[in-house]
Amino acid sequence: PDLNDVLEVAGRAFQTIARMFPRSQGNQVRANPGLQNASPEIRLVPDPRALSDNGMTAKELGQTVDAFNDGMRVAEVTVGGNRMDLTLMGPDKRINRTENISNLPIVTRSGLVLPASSLAKIVVTSSPDQIRHLERVRTVTLQIRPSRAVALEVAMEQVHHDVMNKLKAEGLPPGISLAMGGTADALTKTFDSMMLNLFLALVIVYLVMAILFESFIYPFIIIFTVPLATAGGVAGLTILNSIRFQALDMLTLLGFVILIGIVVNNAILLVHQTLIHVREEGMNATDAIMEATRNRIRPIFMSTLTSVFGMLPLAIFPGAGSELYSGLGSVVIGGLSLSAILTLLIIPPLLSLFSFSLKPKHIEAPADVVNSPAE
């Protein structure tokens, strides 16, 4: 509630933030409203004893002063179909000097006219240009706009750790709280939602494959390609950053969600072909895995190369709006490329580890077939 305490804490925070994000590096830091009490202000502090002696309240004193200051709205009237405010105002140019404020006429309930200085204390001081409220709480906002070279998540972590936690450790006046909002707050909510989407995508892909393969083992093997694609996506984003800066924004993070549904296709081809060799052709597990890998190398590389070269212009070539999707393209390209290679190196050994589950279908002989010794 004390504005001076708010400004004092905001000033300490502003100094720390200005050192962390210097203007010389393209950062912008601004306080809204200002941190200085630079505007002159005259306050009338009511004297409770004097008001009580004259049968007045502080509200009535304030209304009288308002009428002589910039007017007091009394009611709303309709004139010629137009609604307008009925305002009670004192005579113009009655207060043209600061000293005249103490001589404002205050009419008491008994009809006496007293100067304002006899009912209130006149204090000449200074105040901020404006007082901002957020949810009815006096608030000072420090707006930080980091340079493009600083990721928003990194700036948020620095402010949270080096500014907010530091001020809390040093001790805050009673009633003072710190909070992070604006784009940072929206980013936190969006990031949490994106993490939930990533988890749901993994679960849905796993359950769909479990239904199609009628097994919980083979989808588990296929899901191993997702971490490989994640590593490739990070590598692709790193390579793009060596060419030009690309932050890990929401569209770039969306590329990892897309990868979950794409990179599992290569592993599905290997597992499905292996099951065909074992269940329908009666091959043993080792031979089936080798044959499936040999047969599916060409389709895997054909689909991967078409996807990679199709998205390559999106990640490399400049153009209007390309900076929005270059991060997404680099993640998908890197994830597909690395996953296509490592899938052939990791999925076959994993299949061999679970070879006990690779069994041919049992085919029973027809009931009318009778084995008899040859005559």
XYZ file of C-alpha atoms in Angstrom:
375
model
C 0.000 0.000 0.000
C 2.927 2.403 0.510
C 3.895 3.783 -2.887
C 7.349 4.808 -1.649
C 8.128 1.181 -0.748
C 6.982 0.080 -4.201
C 9.209 2.640 -5.918
C 12.195 1.737 -3.711
C 12.010 -1.971 -4.561
C 11.368 -1.192 -8.236
C 14.432 1.073 -8.291
C 16.652 -1.690 -6.883
C 15.290 -4.145 -9.415
C 15.752 -1.656 -12.268
C 19.436 -1.116 -11.422
C 20.101 -4.876 -11.369
C 18.243 -5.458 -14.634
C 20.029 -2.561 -16.347
C 23.389 -4.157 -15.507
C 22.238 -7.580 -16.749
C 20.719 -6.239 -19.997
C 22.793 -3.182 -21.059
C 21.365 -0.902 -23.726
C 24.656 -1.061 -25.628
C 23.841 -4.672 -26.563
C 20.421 -3.881 -27.981
C 18.359 -4.492 -24.834
C 15.546 -2.204 -23.712
C 14.459 -1.700 -20.108
C 11.707 0.741 -19.170
C 9.784 1.466 -15.982
C 6.063 2.171 -16.182
C 5.357 4.542 -14.512
C 8.636 6.311 -13.815
C 10.623 5.606 -10.684
C 11.065 9.256 -9.692
C 8.668 11.455 -7.763
C 9.264 14.308 -10.178
C 5.829 15.942 -10.274
C 4.944 18.579 -7.640
C 1.904 17.751 -5.576
C -0.127 19.521 -2.907
C -1.873 17.305 -0.400
C -4.653 18.224 1.972
C -4.364 15.916 4.989
C -7.661 16.119 6.935
C -7.496 16.979 10.629
C -9.905 14.521 12.304
C -10.350 16.643 15.452
C -11.108 19.844 13.537
C -13.549 18.031 11.264
C -15.302 16.458 14.242
C -15.608 19.798 16.021
C -17.336 21.274 12.958
C -19.521 18.248 12.245
C -17.892 17.339 8.938
C -16.411 14.190 7.475
C -13.270 13.731 5.398
C -15.477 12.753 2.427
C -17.372 16.046 2.583
C -14.105 17.965 2.796
C -12.784 16.124 -0.254
C -15.954 16.823 -2.256
C -15.726 20.540 -1.502
C -12.088 20.672 -2.577
C -12.938 18.732 -5.760
C -15.605 21.268 -6.646
C -13.053 24.095 -6.509
C -10.358 22.004 -8.243
C -11.638 20.403 -11.459
C -15.320 19.983 -10.613
C -17.436 17.339 -8.901
C -19.899 15.260 -10.910
C -23.295 15.491 -9.248
C -25.632 13.715 -11.640
C -26.308 12.844 -15.245
C -28.985 14.785 -17.101
C -30.574 14.573 -20.543
C -30.652 17.714 -22.668
C -32.162 17.528 -26.144
C -31.738 13.766 -26.264
C -28.093 13.960 -25.263
C -26.840 12.714 -21.923
C -24.354 14.920 -20.149
C -22.782 15.238 -16.722
C -24.057 17.843 -14.278
C -20.887 19.121 -12.603
C -20.613 21.422 -9.624
C -17.652 23.781 -10.018
C -16.258 26.773 -8.167
C -15.691 30.111 -9.892
C -13.044 30.142 -12.610
C -9.610 31.449 -11.707
C -10.436 31.310 -8.008
C -7.265 29.266 -7.448
C -4.436 30.750 -9.510
C -1.662 30.406 -6.951
C -0.531 27.626 -4.642
C -1.098 29.746 -1.559
C -4.765 30.156 -2.456
C -5.439 26.477 -1.758
C -5.245 27.090 1.991
C -7.943 29.775 1.657
C -10.529 27.574 -0.085
C -13.931 28.233 1.524
C -15.378 25.179 3.260
C -19.024 25.428 4.290
C -19.830 23.409 7.411
C -23.214 21.914 8.283
C -23.883 24.774 10.671
C -23.401 27.274 7.863
C -19.992 28.535 8.908
C -17.481 29.205 6.163
C -13.972 28.160 7.168
C -10.689 28.171 5.215
C -9.347 24.760 4.197
C -6.210 25.321 6.284
C -8.320 25.231 9.477
C -9.702 21.761 8.654
C -6.701 20.129 6.952
C -2.948 20.308 6.833
C -1.526 21.645 3.560
C 1.545 19.607 2.490
C 3.659 20.547 -0.525
C 5.478 17.442 -1.785
C 6.209 15.498 -4.970
C 4.690 12.404 -6.550
C 4.988 10.199 -9.663
C 3.296 11.202 -12.882
C 0.778 8.402 -12.498
C -0.125 5.527 -10.187
C -0.842 2.226 -11.949
C -3.057 -0.429 -10.382
C -3.148 -4.127 -11.210
C -6.080 -5.925 -9.601
C -6.525 -2.920 -7.279
C -2.897 -3.094 -6.130
C -0.439 -0.277 -6.711
C 2.014 -1.574 -9.259
C 5.241 -0.577 -10.994
C 6.025 -2.540 -14.154
C 9.564 -3.015 -15.435
C 9.279 -3.818 -19.136
C 12.274 -5.757 -20.478
C 12.816 -6.338 -24.191
C 15.959 -8.484 -24.653
C 17.969 -8.326 -27.837
C 17.408 -10.963 -30.522
C 20.637 -12.663 -29.491
C 19.098 -13.560 -26.097
C 16.406 -16.237 -25.998
C 13.335 -15.212 -24.036
C 13.576 -18.327 -21.847
C 17.157 -17.423 -20.900
C 16.165 -13.845 -20.064
C 13.264 -15.106 -17.943
C 15.561 -17.441 -16.012
C 18.082 -14.645 -15.393
C 15.408 -12.265 -14.135
C 13.832 -14.919 -11.942
C 17.108 -16.142 -10.432
C 19.298 -13.012 -10.311
C 16.655 -10.359 -9.667
C 13.475 -11.717 -8.088
C 15.071 -14.366 -5.870
C 17.852 -11.970 -4.882
C 15.402 -9.262 -3.813
C 13.345 -11.776 -1.862
C 16.485 -13.034 -0.104
C 17.447 -9.476 0.855
C 13.993 -8.897 2.275
C 10.959 -7.034 0.930
C 8.843 -4.472 2.773
C 5.450 -5.701 4.020
C 2.845 -5.915 1.294
C 5.361 -5.966 -1.582
C 5.285 -8.907 -4.016
C 7.079 -9.691 -7.278
C 5.558 -11.376 -10.312
C 6.481 -11.991 -13.946
C 3.874 -11.336 -16.597
C 3.353 -10.192 -20.154
C 4.945 -12.268 -22.879
C 6.933 -14.222 -20.292
C 3.758 -15.391 -18.569
C 2.151 -16.314 -21.902
C 5.305 -18.188 -22.928
C 5.282 -20.202 -19.701
C 1.666 -21.253 -20.246
C 2.309 -22.090 -23.899
C 5.455 -24.061 -23.045
C 3.596 -26.093 -20.419
C 0.840 -26.789 -22.938
C 3.429 -27.821 -25.543
C 5.062 -30.242 -23.081
C 1.652 -31.801 -22.484
C 1.137 -32.079 -26.249
C 4.496 -33.850 -26.628
C 3.567 -36.354 -23.934
C 0.106 -36.958 -25.406
C 1.615 -37.428 -28.877
C 3.943 -40.143 -27.545
C 1.118 -41.893 -25.707
C -1.244 -41.790 -28.691
C 1.406 -43.072 -31.118
C 2.305 -45.896 -28.721
C -1.311 -46.951 -28.176
C -2.138 -46.878 -31.907
C 0.850 -49.100 -32.691
C -0.006 -51.406 -29.798
C -3.462 -51.910 -31.302
C -2.148 -52.468 -34.823
C 0.660 -54.866 -33.806
C -1.458 -56.500 -31.072
C 1.564 -56.277 -28.786
C 3.109 -53.873 -26.277
C 6.685 -54.936 -27.079
C 7.028 -53.876 -30.727
C 5.661 -50.325 -30.156
C 8.143 -50.011 -27.292
C 10.977 -50.833 -29.718
C 9.653 -48.353 -32.291
C 9.361 -45.543 -29.707
C 13.151 -45.761 -29.277
C 13.478 -43.838 -32.548
C 11.925 -40.714 -30.964
C 15.002 -39.840 -28.815
C 17.150 -40.336 -31.927
C 14.983 -37.871 -33.817
C 15.144 -35.407 -30.907
C 18.940 -35.501 -30.996
C 18.861 -34.940 -34.750
C 16.440 -32.028 -34.364
C 18.743 -30.345 -31.836
C 21.708 -30.931 -34.177
C 19.794 -29.414 -37.107
C 18.876 -26.342 -35.036
C 22.519 -25.989 -33.947
C 23.727 -26.075 -37.557
C 21.151 -23.422 -38.515
C 22.350 -21.220 -35.645
C 25.874 -21.419 -37.020
C 24.525 -19.856 -40.235
C 22.071 -17.375 -38.688
C 20.443 -16.979 -35.315
C 17.310 -19.023 -34.688
C 15.718 -19.106 -31.232
C 13.841 -22.118 -29.856
C 10.412 -20.578 -30.319
C 7.020 -22.272 -30.306
C 7.023 -23.038 -34.041
C 10.446 -24.637 -33.700
C 9.225 -26.670 -30.743
C 6.271 -27.739 -32.856
C 8.779 -29.432 -35.159
C 9.568 -31.938 -32.390
C 5.865 -32.796 -32.117
C 5.748 -33.371 -35.879
C 8.827 -35.601 -35.685
C 7.072 -37.990 -33.303
C 4.591 -38.917 -35.996
C 7.147 -39.068 -38.837
C 10.280 -40.827 -37.593
C 8.422 -43.885 -36.317
C 7.547 -44.800 -39.915
C 11.012 -46.214 -40.653
C 10.982 -48.385 -37.552
C 7.446 -49.530 -38.382
C 8.658 -50.706 -41.788
C 11.439 -52.800 -40.229
C 9.295 -54.325 -37.504
C 6.370 -55.051 -39.807
C 8.560 -56.669 -42.457
C 10.290 -58.776 -39.805
C 6.949 -60.030 -38.508
C 5.892 -60.952 -42.058
C 9.058 -63.027 -42.555
C 8.607 -64.803 -39.232
C 4.842 -65.332 -39.101
C 4.009 -65.938 -42.755
C 7.239 -67.293 -44.221
C 8.415 -69.263 -41.179
C 11.917 -67.764 -41.037
C 13.877 -67.728 -37.796
C 14.231 -64.438 -35.947
C 17.840 -63.629 -36.923
C 17.348 -64.317 -40.631
C 14.044 -62.440 -40.619
C 15.628 -59.342 -39.079
C 18.498 -59.320 -41.570
C 16.201 -59.891 -44.527
C 13.769 -57.166 -43.388
C 16.622 -54.688 -42.992
C 17.968 -55.551 -46.427
C 14.551 -55.193 -48.062
C 13.582 -51.942 -46.344
C 16.788 -49.913 -46.722
C 15.739 -48.539 -50.094
C 12.177 -47.473 -49.078
C 13.519 -45.890 -45.888
C 16.085 -43.776 -47.683
C 13.676 -42.930 -50.504
C 11.048 -41.529 -48.129
C 13.663 -39.790 -45.962
C 15.477 -38.125 -48.866
C 12.256 -36.855 -50.449
C 11.166 -35.335 -47.116
C 14.593 -33.824 -46.381
C 15.118 -32.259 -49.792
C 11.488 -31.108 -49.880
C 11.918 -29.144 -46.641
C 15.452 -27.975 -47.322
C 14.376 -24.703 -49.016
C 12.199 -23.898 -45.996
C 15.205 -24.031 -43.666
C 17.968 -22.564 -45.839
C 16.707 -20.169 -48.490
C 15.639 -16.712 -47.299
C 12.346 -15.162 -48.197
C 9.331 -13.329 -46.853
C 8.134 -15.200 -43.784
C 10.827 -17.878 -44.011
C 12.297 -16.849 -40.654
C 9.070 -18.063 -39.006
C 9.431 -21.626 -40.279
C 13.184 -22.055 -40.728
C 13.514 -23.383 -37.174
C 10.741 -25.919 -37.740
C 12.301 -27.016 -41.025
C 15.774 -27.436 -39.529
C 14.392 -29.556 -36.673
C 12.463 -31.850 -39.018
C 15.394 -32.178 -41.442
C 17.897 -32.951 -38.695
C 15.571 -35.382 -36.954
C 14.719 -37.294 -40.126
C 18.330 -37.491 -41.311
C 19.812 -38.777 -38.069
C 16.872 -41.063 -37.353
C 17.063 -42.707 -40.782
C 20.680 -43.730 -40.160
C 20.466 -44.671 -36.500
C 17.196 -46.564 -36.963
C 19.032 -49.100 -39.154
C 21.743 -49.412 -36.488
C 19.565 -49.643 -33.368
C 16.202 -51.202 -34.264
C 17.612 -54.534 -35.607
C 19.686 -55.181 -32.434
C 16.652 -54.310 -30.297
C 14.553 -56.766 -32.299
C 17.161 -59.455 -31.721
C 17.013 -58.800 -27.970
C 13.272 -59.429 -28.063
C 13.558 -62.331 -30.501
C 11.742 -64.572 -28.004
C 8.536 -62.782 -29.005
C 9.121 -63.449 -32.728
C 7.372 -66.768 -33.251
C 5.721 -68.123 -36.388
C 1.986 -68.614 -36.364
C 0.932 -72.164 -35.478
C -0.873 -73.720 -38.439
C -3.004 -76.750 -37.620
C -3.538 -79.531 -40.139
C -7.058 -79.863 -41.626
C -9.312 -82.285 -39.733
C -9.951 -84.545 -42.790
C -6.303 -85.267 -43.431
C -5.313 -88.724 -42.104
C -1.708 -89.877 -42.012
C -1.472 -93.568 -42.938
C 1.487 -95.769 -43.804
C 2.120 -96.299 -47.475
C 0.948 -99.585 -48.785
